[in-house]
Tab-separated table of N, CA, C and O in Angstrom:
chain	number	residue	atom	x	y	z
A	1	MET	N	0.835	-1.171	-0.005
A	1	MET	CA	0.075	-0.030	-0.016
A	1	MET	C	0.872	1.250	0.013
A	1	MET	O	1.857	1.384	0.696
A	2	MET	N	0.533	2.209	-0.828
A	2	MET	CA	1.240	3.408	-1.016
A	2	MET	C	0.789	4.437	0.226
A	2	MET	O	-0.332	4.698	0.268
A	3	LYS	N	1.780	4.713	0.909
A	3	LYS	CA	1.336	5.605	2.184
A	3	LYS	C	0.814	6.946	1.871
A	3	LYS	O	-0.125	7.377	2.386
A	4	ASN	N	1.544	7.653	0.947
A	4	ASN	CA	1.131	8.959	0.563
A	4	ASN	C	1.362	9.249	-0.881
A	4	ASN	O	2.305	9.748	-1.331
A	5	PRO	N	0.334	8.812	-1.634
A	5	PRO	CA	0.336	8.854	-3.130
A	5	PRO	C	0.484	10.400	-3.763
A	5	PRO	O	1.178	10.358	-4.755
A	6	THR	N	-0.065	11.264	-2.921
A	6	THR	CA	-0.037	12.581	-3.530
A	6	THR	C	1.504	13.172	-3.361
A	6	THR	O	1.972	14.001	-4.126
A	7	ARG	N	2.105	12.718	-2.217
A	7	ARG	CA	3.449	13.127	-2.123
A	7	ARG	C	4.384	12.565	-3.184
A	7	ARG	O	5.266	13.212	-3.675
A	8	PHE	N	4.105	11.252	-3.444
A	8	PHE	CA	4.899	10.592	-4.465
A	8	PHE	C	4.575	11.239	-5.884
A	8	PHE	O	5.642	11.435	-6.635
A	9	TYR	N	3.334	11.579	-6.149
A	9	TYR	CA	2.874	12.300	-7.364
A	9	TYR	C	3.695	13.596	-7.425
A	9	TYR	O	4.181	14.005	-8.441
A	10	THR	N	3.572	14.453	-6.432
A	10	THR	CA	4.333	15.669	-6.264
A	10	THR	C	5.855	15.665	-6.619
A	10	THR	O	6.338	16.328	-7.347
A	11	ALA	N	6.472	14.671	-5.948
A	11	ALA	CA	7.851	14.491	-6.231
A	11	ALA	C	8.113	13.950	-7.728
A	11	ALA	O	9.070	14.583	-8.257
A	12	LEU	N	7.286	13.045	-8.215
A	12	LEU	CA	7.571	12.579	-9.642
A	12	LEU	C	7.477	13.756	-10.727
A	12	LEU	O	8.309	13.966	-11.397
A	13	VAL	N	6.416	14.572	-10.303
A	13	VAL	CA	6.030	15.664	-11.311
A	13	VAL	C	7.172	16.613	-11.213
A	13	VAL	O	7.813	17.202	-12.132
A	14	GLY	N	7.535	17.067	-9.919
A	14	GLY	CA	8.493	18.091	-9.725
A	14	GLY	C	9.814	17.595	-10.340
A	14	GLY	O	10.534	18.573	-10.917
A	15	ILE	N	10.347	16.461	-9.915
A	15	ILE	CA	11.670	16.122	-10.578
A	15	ILE	C	11.648	15.949	-12.052
A	15	ILE	O	12.620	16.434	-12.715
A	16	PHE	N	10.553	15.307	-12.547
A	16	PHE	CA	10.639	15.393	-14.043
A	16	PHE	C	10.588	16.586	-14.782
A	16	PHE	O	11.226	16.967	-15.796
A	17	LEU	N	9.636	17.560	-14.425
A	17	LEU	CA	9.458	18.848	-14.968
A	17	LEU	C	10.867	19.707	-14.839
A	17	LEU	O	11.162	20.377	-15.806
A	18	LEU	N	11.424	19.611	-13.698
A	18	LEU	CA	12.535	20.371	-13.313
A	18	LEU	C	13.704	19.889	-14.382
A	18	LEU	O	14.442	20.617	-14.981
A	19	LEU	N	13.887	18.599	-14.543
A	19	LEU	CA	14.972	17.907	-15.273
A	19	LEU	C	14.479	18.245	-16.887
A	19	LEU	O	15.554	18.620	-17.592
A	20	GLN	N	13.423	17.950	-17.231
A	20	GLN	CA	12.965	18.170	-18.645
A	20	GLN	C	12.947	19.743	-18.991
A	20	GLN	O	13.626	20.078	-20.084
A	21	GLY	N	12.550	20.611	-18.243
A	21	GLY	CA	12.648	22.125	-18.530
A	21	GLY	C	14.006	22.470	-18.470
A	21	GLY	O	14.408	23.255	-19.427
A	22	THR	N	14.853	22.010	-17.641
A	22	THR	CA	16.184	22.643	-17.514
A	22	THR	C	17.030	22.128	-18.659
A	22	THR	O	17.778	22.885	-19.395
A	23	SER	N	16.878	20.901	-19.002
A	23	SER	CA	17.771	20.332	-20.160
A	23	SER	C	17.221	20.942	-21.497
A	23	SER	O	18.071	21.387	-22.273
A	24	THR	N	15.857	21.137	-21.727
A	24	THR	CA	15.497	21.649	-23.095
A	24	THR	C	15.913	23.198	-23.072
A	24	THR	O	16.227	23.741	-24.233
A	25	LEU	N	15.796	23.916	-21.919
A	25	LEU	CA	16.186	25.373	-22.071
A	25	LEU	C	17.678	25.463	-22.206
A	25	LEU	O	18.147	26.227	-22.987
A	26	LEU	N	18.540	24.775	-21.576
A	26	LEU	CA	19.947	24.916	-21.785
A	26	LEU	C	20.307	24.459	-23.242
A	26	LEU	O	21.201	25.127	-23.860
A	27	PHE	N	19.672	23.317	-23.809
A	27	PHE	CA	19.945	23.018	-25.319
A	27	PHE	C	19.376	24.150	-26.077
A	27	PHE	O	20.146	24.278	-27.240
A	28	ARG	N	18.451	24.845	-25.788
A	28	ARG	CA	17.933	25.953	-26.645
A	28	ARG	C	18.962	27.238	-26.459
A	28	ARG	O	19.159	27.848	-27.546
A	29	LEU	N	19.411	27.359	-25.378
A	29	LEU	CA	20.247	28.651	-25.179
A	29	LEU	C	21.659	28.279	-25.328
A	29	LEU	O	22.467	29.330	-25.653
A	30	ILE	N	22.282	27.088	-25.488
A	30	ILE	CA	23.660	26.832	-25.674
A	30	ILE	C	23.651	25.963	-26.916
A	30	ILE	O	23.447	24.725	-26.926
A	31	PRO	N	23.865	26.673	-27.985
A	31	PRO	CA	23.962	25.750	-29.332
A	31	PRO	C	24.719	24.652	-29.399
A	31	PRO	O	24.489	23.680	-30.085
A	32	SER	N	26.046	24.582	-28.733
A	32	SER	CA	26.774	23.705	-28.792
A	32	SER	C	26.157	22.282	-28.154
A	32	SER	O	26.503	21.145	-28.638
A	33	LEU	N	25.367	22.424	-27.151
A	33	LEU	CA	24.633	21.311	-26.601
A	33	LEU	C	23.711	20.666	-27.621
A	33	LEU	O	23.662	19.447	-27.756
A	34	ASN	N	23.095	21.600	-28.347
A	34	ASN	CA	21.994	21.087	-29.274
A	34	ASN	C	22.869	20.473	-30.453
A	34	ASN	O	22.285	19.463	-31.074
A	35	GLU	N	23.894	20.936	-30.955
A	35	GLU	CA	24.634	20.473	-31.950
A	35	GLU	C	25.230	19.079	-31.485
A	35	GLU	O	25.333	18.068	-32.360
A	36	ALA	N	25.605	18.837	-30.178
A	36	ALA	CA	26.087	17.600	-29.806
A	36	ALA	C	24.975	16.503	-29.771
A	36	ALA	O	25.268	15.300	-29.947
A	37	PHE	N	23.826	16.882	-29.407
A	37	PHE	CA	22.698	15.975	-29.154
A	37	PHE	C	21.362	16.708	-29.704
A	37	PHE	O	20.580	17.013	-28.968
A	38	PRO	N	21.311	16.725	-31.026
A	38	PRO	CA	20.245	17.445	-31.586
A	38	PRO	C	18.767	16.929	-31.514
A	38	PRO	O	17.797	17.419	-31.643
A	39	GLN	N	18.730	15.523	-31.165
A	39	GLN	CA	17.500	14.859	-30.972
A	39	GLN	C	16.550	15.408	-29.940
A	39	GLN	O	15.320	15.343	-30.158
A	40	LEU	N	17.260	16.003	-28.884
A	40	LEU	CA	16.143	16.513	-27.835
A	40	LEU	C	15.310	17.499	-28.169
A	40	LEU	O	14.291	17.348	-28.044
A	41	LEU	N	15.807	18.560	-28.850
A	41	LEU	CA	15.026	19.649	-29.280
A	41	LEU	C	14.289	19.258	-30.524
A	41	LEU	O	13.112	19.672	-30.798
A	42	ALA	N	14.700	18.327	-31.524
A	42	ALA	CA	14.122	17.772	-32.640
A	42	ALA	C	12.827	17.083	-32.219
A	42	ALA	O	11.864	17.217	-32.810
A	43	VAL	N	12.935	16.330	-31.190
A	43	VAL	CA	11.751	15.536	-30.796
A	43	VAL	C	10.811	16.534	-29.848
A	43	VAL	O	9.494	16.383	-30.276
A	44	THR	N	11.369	17.176	-29.043
A	44	THR	CA	10.374	17.833	-28.078
A	44	THR	C	9.906	19.235	-28.842
A	44	THR	O	8.729	19.619	-28.319
A	45	GLN	N	10.705	19.783	-29.543
A	45	GLN	CA	10.496	21.073	-30.155
A	45	GLN	C	10.083	22.193	-29.110
A	45	GLN	O	9.186	23.036	-29.211
A	46	MET	N	10.556	22.039	-27.996
A	46	MET	CA	10.387	23.006	-26.874
A	46	MET	C	10.908	24.437	-27.146
A	46	MET	O	11.940	24.525	-27.810
A	47	VAL	N	10.140	25.408	-26.690
A	47	VAL	CA	10.580	26.730	-26.826
A	47	VAL	C	10.858	27.243	-25.454
A	47	VAL	O	10.367	26.599	-24.382
A	48	PRO	N	11.563	28.368	-25.202
A	48	PRO	CA	12.043	28.786	-24.004
A	48	PRO	C	10.974	29.015	-22.932
A	48	PRO	O	10.995	28.672	-21.680
A	49	ILE	N	9.821	29.486	-23.398
A	49	ILE	CA	8.648	29.808	-22.416
A	49	ILE	C	8.035	28.514	-21.910
A	49	ILE	O	7.631	28.307	-20.754
A	50	HIS	N	8.035	27.552	-22.770
A	50	HIS	CA	7.452	26.164	-22.332
A	50	HIS	C	8.464	25.551	-21.350
A	50	HIS	O	8.017	25.091	-20.317
A	51	SER	N	9.756	25.563	-21.548
A	51	SER	CA	10.846	25.089	-20.761
A	51	SER	C	10.665	25.842	-19.404
A	51	SER	O	10.690	25.253	-18.351
A	52	SER	N	10.579	26.974	-19.364
A	52	SER	CA	10.556	27.905	-18.237
A	52	SER	C	9.236	27.569	-17.463
A	52	SER	O	9.376	27.445	-16.153
A	53	LEU	N	8.149	27.406	-18.158
A	53	LEU	CA	6.924	26.847	-17.273
A	53	LEU	C	7.327	25.532	-16.570
A	53	LEU	O	6.815	25.390	-15.363
A	54	HIS	N	7.926	24.634	-17.344
A	54	HIS	CA	8.235	23.343	-16.585
A	54	HIS	C	9.245	23.650	-15.381
A	54	HIS	O	8.960	22.922	-14.313
A	55	ILE	N	10.181	24.500	-15.503
A	55	ILE	CA	11.088	24.530	-14.507
A	55	ILE	C	10.431	25.188	-13.299
A	55	ILE	O	10.547	24.885	-12.089
A	56	ILE	N	9.584	26.255	-13.500
A	56	ILE	CA	8.871	26.926	-12.392
A	56	ILE	C	7.997	25.796	-11.709
A	56	ILE	O	7.798	25.788	-10.483
A	57	THR	N	7.199	25.266	-12.521
A	57	THR	CA	6.301	24.188	-12.023
A	57	THR	C	6.855	23.182	-11.170
A	57	THR	O	6.517	22.803	-10.122
A	58	GLY	N	8.163	22.661	-11.798
A	58	GLY	CA	8.891	21.711	-10.933
A	58	GLY	C	9.503	22.242	-9.787
A	58	GLY	O	9.493	21.490	-8.623
A	59	LEU	N	9.931	23.417	-9.719
A	59	LEU	CA	10.341	24.128	-8.459
A	59	LEU	C	9.307	24.273	-7.496
A	59	LEU	O	9.501	23.995	-6.259
A	60	ILE	N	8.080	24.696	-7.875
A	60	ILE	CA	6.931	24.716	-7.021
A	60	ILE	C	6.487	23.448	-6.479
A	60	ILE	O	6.421	23.318	-5.196
A	61	ALA	N	6.574	22.424	-7.097
A	61	ALA	CA	6.263	21.054	-6.765
A	61	ALA	C	7.310	20.630	-5.596
A	61	ALA	O	6.853	20.182	-4.728
A	62	LEU	N	8.529	20.859	-5.938
A	62	LEU	CA	9.577	20.338	-4.967
A	62	LEU	C	9.444	21.309	-3.701
A	62	LEU	O	9.586	20.757	-2.572
A	63	TRP	N	9.134	22.559	-3.804
A	63	TRP	CA	9.031	23.352	-2.695
A	63	TRP	C	8.018	22.933	-1.711
A	63	TRP	O	8.139	22.683	-0.560
A	64	ILE	N	6.668	22.618	-2.372
A	64	ILE	CA	5.557	22.161	-1.747
A	64	ILE	C	5.917	20.836	-1.016
A	64	ILE	O	5.472	20.492	0.109
A	65	LEU	N	6.723	19.929	-1.758
A	65	LEU	CA	7.127	18.592	-1.274
A	65	LEU	C	7.875	18.689	0.123
A	65	LEU	O	7.565	18.021	0.945
A	66	PHE	N	8.696	19.731	0.087
A	66	PHE	CA	9.718	19.712	1.220
A	66	PHE	C	9.236	20.683	2.249
A	66	PHE	O	9.701	20.493	3.328
A	67	LYS	N	8.452	21.695	1.925
A	67	LYS	CA	7.904	22.602	2.954
A	67	LYS	C	6.589	22.557	3.441
A	67	LYS	O	6.220	23.202	4.447
A	68	SER	N	5.801	21.578	2.869
A	68	SER	CA	4.343	21.516	3.417
A	68	SER	C	4.154	19.970	3.525
A	68	SER	O	4.872	19.110	3.139
A	69	GLY	N	3.026	19.637	4.295
A	69	GLY	CA	2.734	18.343	4.564
A	69	GLY	C	1.832	17.747	3.661
A	69	GLY	O	1.752	18.028	2.412
A	70	GLU	N	1.052	16.736	4.168
A	70	GLU	CA	0.176	16.077	3.361
A	70	GLU	C	-0.899	16.907	2.626
A	70	GLU	O	-1.311	16.753	1.434
A	71	VAL	N	-1.365	17.851	3.252
A	71	VAL	CA	-2.375	18.899	2.780
A	71	VAL	C	-1.824	19.585	1.569
A	71	VAL	O	-2.478	19.749	0.445
A	72	GLY	N	-0.519	20.002	1.587
A	72	GLY	CA	0.037	20.836	0.473
A	72	GLY	C	0.228	19.724	-0.791
A	72	GLY	O	-0.182	20.351	-1.975
A	73	THR	N	0.668	18.650	-0.629
A	73	THR	CA	0.924	17.838	-1.815
A	73	THR	C	-0.603	17.400	-2.373
A	73	THR	O	-0.616	17.099	-3.474
A	74	LEU	N	-1.539	17.210	-1.481
A	74	LEU	CA	-2.842	17.008	-1.854
A	74	LEU	C	-3.474	18.073	-2.783
A	74	LEU	O	-3.884	17.856	-3.885
A	75	TRP	N	-3.163	19.271	-2.268
A	75	TRP	CA	-3.773	20.385	-3.193
A	75	TRP	C	-2.834	20.636	-4.383
A	75	TRP	O	-3.527	20.931	-5.543
A	76	PHE	N	-1.747	20.302	-4.342
A	76	PHE	CA	-0.858	20.416	-5.640
A	76	PHE	C	-1.268	19.330	-6.501
A	76	PHE	O	-1.513	19.584	-7.862
A	77	THR	N	-1.586	18.067	-6.086
A	77	THR	CA	-2.061	17.033	-7.012
A	77	THR	C	-3.556	17.354	-7.646
A	77	THR	O	-3.651	17.254	-8.909
A	78	ILE	N	-4.165	17.872	-6.859
A	78	ILE	CA	-5.583	18.294	-7.269
A	78	ILE	C	-5.502	19.300	-8.452
A	78	ILE	O	-5.990	19.266	-9.575
A	79	GLY	N	-4.723	20.426	-8.176
A	79	GLY	CA	-4.652	21.624	-9.055
A	79	GLY	C	-3.836	21.223	-10.223
A	79	GLY	O	-4.284	21.536	-11.436
A	80	PHE	N	-2.731	20.331	-10.137
A	80	PHE	CA	-1.838	19.987	-11.511
A	80	PHE	C	-2.697	18.993	-12.160
A	80	PHE	O	-2.658	19.087	-13.347
A	81	THR	N	-3.563	18.151	-11.514
A	81	THR	CA	-4.356	17.093	-12.214
A	81	THR	C	-5.462	17.816	-13.173
A	81	THR	O	-5.572	17.515	-14.356
A	82	ILE	N	-6.126	18.812	-12.516
A	82	ILE	CA	-7.064	19.560	-13.217
A	82	ILE	C	-6.456	20.307	-14.300
A	82	ILE	O	-6.916	20.455	-15.498
A	83	PHE	N	-5.240	21.062	-14.078
A	83	PHE	CA	-4.615	21.822	-15.212
A	83	PHE	C	-4.099	20.886	-16.214
A	83	PHE	O	-4.505	21.237	-17.414
A	84	TYR	N	-3.448	19.870	-16.042
A	84	TYR	CA	-2.979	19.121	-17.066
A	84	TYR	C	-4.022	18.202	-17.859
A	84	TYR	O	-4.034	18.080	-19.153
A	85	THR	N	-5.155	17.818	-17.175
A	85	THR	CA	-6.265	17.118	-17.809
A	85	THR	C	-6.900	18.087	-18.735
A	85	THR	O	-7.176	17.930	-19.816
A	86	GLY	N	-7.037	19.253	-18.154
A	86	GLY	CA	-7.793	20.403	-19.005
A	86	GLY	C	-6.846	20.854	-20.209
A	86	GLY	O	-7.456	21.013	-21.255
A	87	LEU	N	-5.705	20.852	-19.987
A	87	LEU	CA	-4.792	21.199	-21.126
A	87	LEU	C	-4.711	20.111	-22.126
A	87	LEU	O	-4.838	20.395	-23.393
A	88	ALA	N	-4.842	18.856	-21.758
A	88	ALA	CA	-4.849	17.767	-22.715
A	88	ALA	C	-6.142	17.856	-23.616
A	88	ALA	O	-6.096	17.759	-24.749
A	89	LEU	N	-7.214	17.937	-22.859
A	89	LEU	CA	-8.495	18.122	-23.471
A	89	LEU	C	-8.620	19.299	-24.418
A	89	LEU	O	-9.165	19.227	-25.476
A	90	TYR	N	-8.168	20.382	-24.026
A	90	TYR	CA	-8.051	21.630	-24.727
A	90	TYR	C	-7.220	21.410	-26.117
A	90	TYR	O	-7.640	21.708	-27.290
A	91	GLY	N	-6.118	20.649	-25.925
A	91	GLY	CA	-5.296	20.364	-27.105
A	91	GLY	C	-5.867	19.434	-27.976
A	91	GLY	O	-5.932	19.608	-29.259
A	92	PHE	N	-6.568	18.560	-27.697
A	92	PHE	CA	-7.207	17.561	-28.223
A	92	PHE	C	-8.386	18.099	-29.094
A	92	PHE	O	-8.702	17.766	-30.318
A	93	ILE	N	-9.122	18.959	-28.510
A	93	ILE	CA	-10.383	19.477	-29.001
A	93	ILE	C	-9.947	20.746	-30.153
A	93	ILE	O	-10.527	20.696	-31.146
A	94	THR	N	-9.047	21.635	-29.611
A	94	THR	CA	-8.891	22.796	-30.539
A	94	THR	C	-7.585	22.553	-31.475
A	94	THR	O	-7.470	23.233	-32.507
A	95	HIS	N	-6.605	21.619	-31.098
A	95	HIS	CA	-5.416	21.464	-31.911
A	95	HIS	C	-4.587	22.741	-31.951
A	95	HIS	O	-3.804	23.011	-32.796
A	96	SER	N	-4.786	23.713	-30.923
A	96	SER	CA	-4.125	24.901	-30.805
A	96	SER	C	-2.689	24.658	-30.102
A	96	SER	O	-2.605	24.041	-29.071
A	97	PRO	N	-1.747	25.355	-30.706
A	97	PRO	CA	-0.278	25.151	-30.106
A	97	PRO	C	-0.232	26.009	-28.791
A	97	PRO	O	0.746	25.778	-28.153
A	98	THR	N	-1.024	26.889	-28.767
A	98	THR	CA	-1.029	27.942	-27.608
A	98	THR	C	0.380	28.668	-27.639
A	98	THR	O	1.180	28.545	-28.503
A	99	MET	N	0.532	29.498	-26.601
A	99	MET	CA	1.840	30.261	-26.549
A	99	MET	C	2.971	29.446	-26.263
A	99	MET	O	4.152	29.892	-26.405
A	100	PHE	N	2.727	28.203	-25.753
A	100	PHE	CA	3.748	27.195	-25.355
A	100	PHE	C	4.183	26.307	-26.573
A	100	PHE	O	5.018	25.454	-26.467
A	101	HIS	N	3.636	26.681	-27.725
A	101	HIS	CA	3.977	25.825	-28.911
A	101	HIS	C	3.782	24.379	-28.743
A	101	HIS	O	4.653	23.566	-29.176
A	102	LEU	N	2.673	23.932	-28.072
A	102	LEU	CA	2.317	22.511	-27.829
A	102	LEU	C	2.289	21.625	-29.175
A	102	LEU	O	1.904	22.253	-30.220
A	103	GLN	N	2.881	20.519	-29.195
A	103	GLN	CA	2.845	19.714	-30.352
A	103	GLN	C	1.796	18.594	-30.155
A	103	GLN	O	1.373	18.357	-29.025
A	104	PRO	N	1.322	17.875	-31.247
A	104	PRO	CA	0.375	17.016	-31.088
A	104	PRO	C	0.663	15.765	-30.007
A	104	PRO	O	-0.266	15.337	-29.495
A	105	PHE	N	1.937	15.536	-30.003
A	105	PHE	CA	2.379	14.458	-28.892
A	105	PHE	C	2.221	14.876	-27.490
A	105	PHE	O	2.214	14.148	-26.656
A	106	ASP	N	2.201	16.207	-27.316
A	106	ASP	CA	2.005	16.749	-25.995
A	106	ASP	C	0.698	16.422	-25.222
A	106	ASP	O	0.670	16.154	-24.005
A	107	HIS	N	-0.386	16.375	-26.081
A	107	HIS	CA	-1.661	16.166	-25.604
A	107	HIS	C	-1.845	14.663	-24.910
A	107	HIS	O	-2.273	14.804	-23.698
A	108	PRO	N	-1.427	13.634	-25.529
A	108	PRO	CA	-1.398	12.441	-24.738
A	108	PRO	C	-0.652	12.311	-23.502
A	108	PRO	O	-0.985	11.773	-22.541
A	109	PHE	N	0.596	13.009	-23.591
A	109	PHE	CA	1.451	13.065	-22.411
A	109	PHE	C	0.795	13.847	-21.406
A	109	PHE	O	0.654	13.370	-20.129
A	110	HIS	N	0.195	14.924	-21.568
A	110	HIS	CA	-0.553	15.692	-20.576
A	110	HIS	C	-1.752	14.964	-19.937
A	110	HIS	O	-1.970	15.047	-18.640
A	111	LEU	N	-2.421	14.202	-20.863
A	111	LEU	CA	-3.562	13.362	-20.331
A	111	LEU	C	-2.926	12.292	-19.403
A	111	LEU	O	-3.592	11.949	-18.498
A	112	LEU	N	-1.771	11.607	-19.751
A	112	LEU	CA	-1.255	10.557	-18.907
A	112	LEU	C	-0.993	11.233	-17.544
A	112	LEU	O	-1.228	10.620	-16.641
A	113	ILE	N	-0.316	12.365	-17.610
A	113	ILE	CA	0.008	12.949	-16.280
A	113	ILE	C	-1.230	13.288	-15.502
A	113	ILE	O	-1.272	13.194	-14.213
A	114	GLY	N	-2.278	13.777	-16.163
A	114	GLY	CA	-3.535	14.025	-15.444
A	114	GLY	C	-4.158	12.775	-14.925
A	114	GLY	O	-4.603	12.751	-13.769
A	115	VAL	N	-4.119	11.700	-15.767
A	115	VAL	CA	-4.608	10.338	-15.192
A	115	VAL	C	-3.780	9.796	-14.130
A	115	VAL	O	-4.364	9.384	-13.102
A	116	LEU	N	-2.552	9.963	-14.089
A	116	LEU	CA	-1.557	9.624	-12.910
A	116	LEU	C	-2.044	10.384	-11.619
A	116	LEU	O	-2.111	9.889	-10.581
A	117	GLY	N	-2.389	11.661	-11.816
A	117	GLY	CA	-2.785	12.502	-10.657
A	117	GLY	C	-4.144	11.967	-10.232
A	117	GLY	O	-4.457	11.862	-9.032
A	118	LEU	N	-5.106	11.594	-11.137
A	118	LEU	CA	-6.381	11.048	-10.640
A	118	LEU	C	-6.151	9.593	-9.971
A	118	LEU	O	-6.981	9.518	-8.881
A	119	ILE	N	-5.253	8.924	-10.396
A	119	ILE	CA	-5.008	7.732	-9.632
A	119	ILE	C	-4.423	7.909	-8.200
A	119	ILE	O	-4.812	7.299	-7.231
A	120	ALA	N	-3.576	8.831	-8.230
A	120	ALA	CA	-2.954	9.200	-6.934
A	120	ALA	C	-3.984	9.755	-5.865
A	120	ALA	O	-3.999	9.415	-4.872
A	121	LEU	N	-4.875	10.679	-6.492
A	121	LEU	CA	-6.063	11.108	-5.708
A	121	LEU	C	-6.914	10.015	-5.240
A	121	LEU	O	-7.467	9.891	-4.162
A	122	GLY	N	-7.285	9.161	-6.098
A	122	GLY	CA	-8.131	8.015	-5.889
A	122	GLY	C	-7.620	7.119	-4.723
A	122	GLY	O	-8.307	6.680	-3.877
A	123	ILE	N	-6.362	6.728	-4.838
A	123	ILE	CA	-5.601	5.936	-3.856
A	123	ILE	C	-5.718	6.884	-2.495
A	123	ILE	O	-5.902	6.285	-1.476
A	124	HIS	N	-5.436	8.113	-2.515
A	124	HIS	CA	-5.415	8.952	-1.285
A	124	HIS	C	-6.715	8.843	-0.599
A	124	HIS	O	-6.907	8.706	0.610
A	125	PHE	N	-7.811	9.030	-1.421
A	125	PHE	CA	-9.206	9.090	-0.749
A	125	PHE	C	-9.512	7.788	-0.285
A	125	PHE	O	-10.380	7.574	0.587
A	126	TYR	N	-9.143	6.744	-1.042
A	126	TYR	CA	-9.517	5.334	-0.773
A	126	TYR	C	-8.779	5.006	0.662
A	126	TYR	O	-9.449	4.499	1.583
A	127	ASN	N	-7.518	5.419	0.714
A	127	ASN	CA	-6.824	5.195	2.030
A	127	ASN	C	-7.329	5.851	3.253
A	127	ASN	O	-7.523	5.456	4.315
A	128	LYS	N	-7.891	7.132	2.929
A	128	LYS	CA	-8.596	8.034	3.982
A	128	LYS	C	-9.792	7.299	4.478
A	128	LYS	O	-10.003	7.292	5.636
A	129	ARG	N	-10.530	6.771	3.481
A	129	ARG	CA	-11.765	6.164	3.832
A	129	ARG	C	-11.723	4.933	4.622
A	129	ARG	O	-12.458	4.687	5.569
A	130	LYS	N	-10.588	4.107	4.284
A	130	LYS	CA	-10.303	2.946	5.012
A	130	LYS	C	-9.968	3.147	6.512
A	130	LYS	O	-10.241	2.442	7.426
A	131	ILE	N	-9.163	4.284	6.739
A	131	ILE	CA	-8.617	4.692	8.065
A	131	ILE	C	-9.929	5.163	8.930
A	131	ILE	O	-10.001	5.042	10.107
A	132	SER	N	-10.878	5.918	8.266
A	132	SER	CA	-12.067	6.687	8.974
A	132	SER	C	-12.937	5.358	9.514
A	132	SER	O	-13.201	4.560	9.205
């Protein structure tokens, strides 16, 4: 049994987004990195504003993880799940790249992150119900 699934989800999202955003931003800003490994930007097609959003969100997630308790990670999971699921649905419906230059492959990824958040929330509330 997972003791605190929202804490795990917050850590997973925070670490992934921070690493992903930092790597793509560095590759975008330092041409020699992109020349050495051009596949990263070729595949992700990340732009600086999108990378920066990932970095900021990753830092917020990690700050919440280390500075708040279960309530903080619960609210982060709720908010992030709503945002990413909504972003996925928006992308699937409108096909709009938005200001973040989203690609068609971003939408299933966003939906996956949203579904993982829903699973974490489901486990969290199931565990709470068992304890009560």
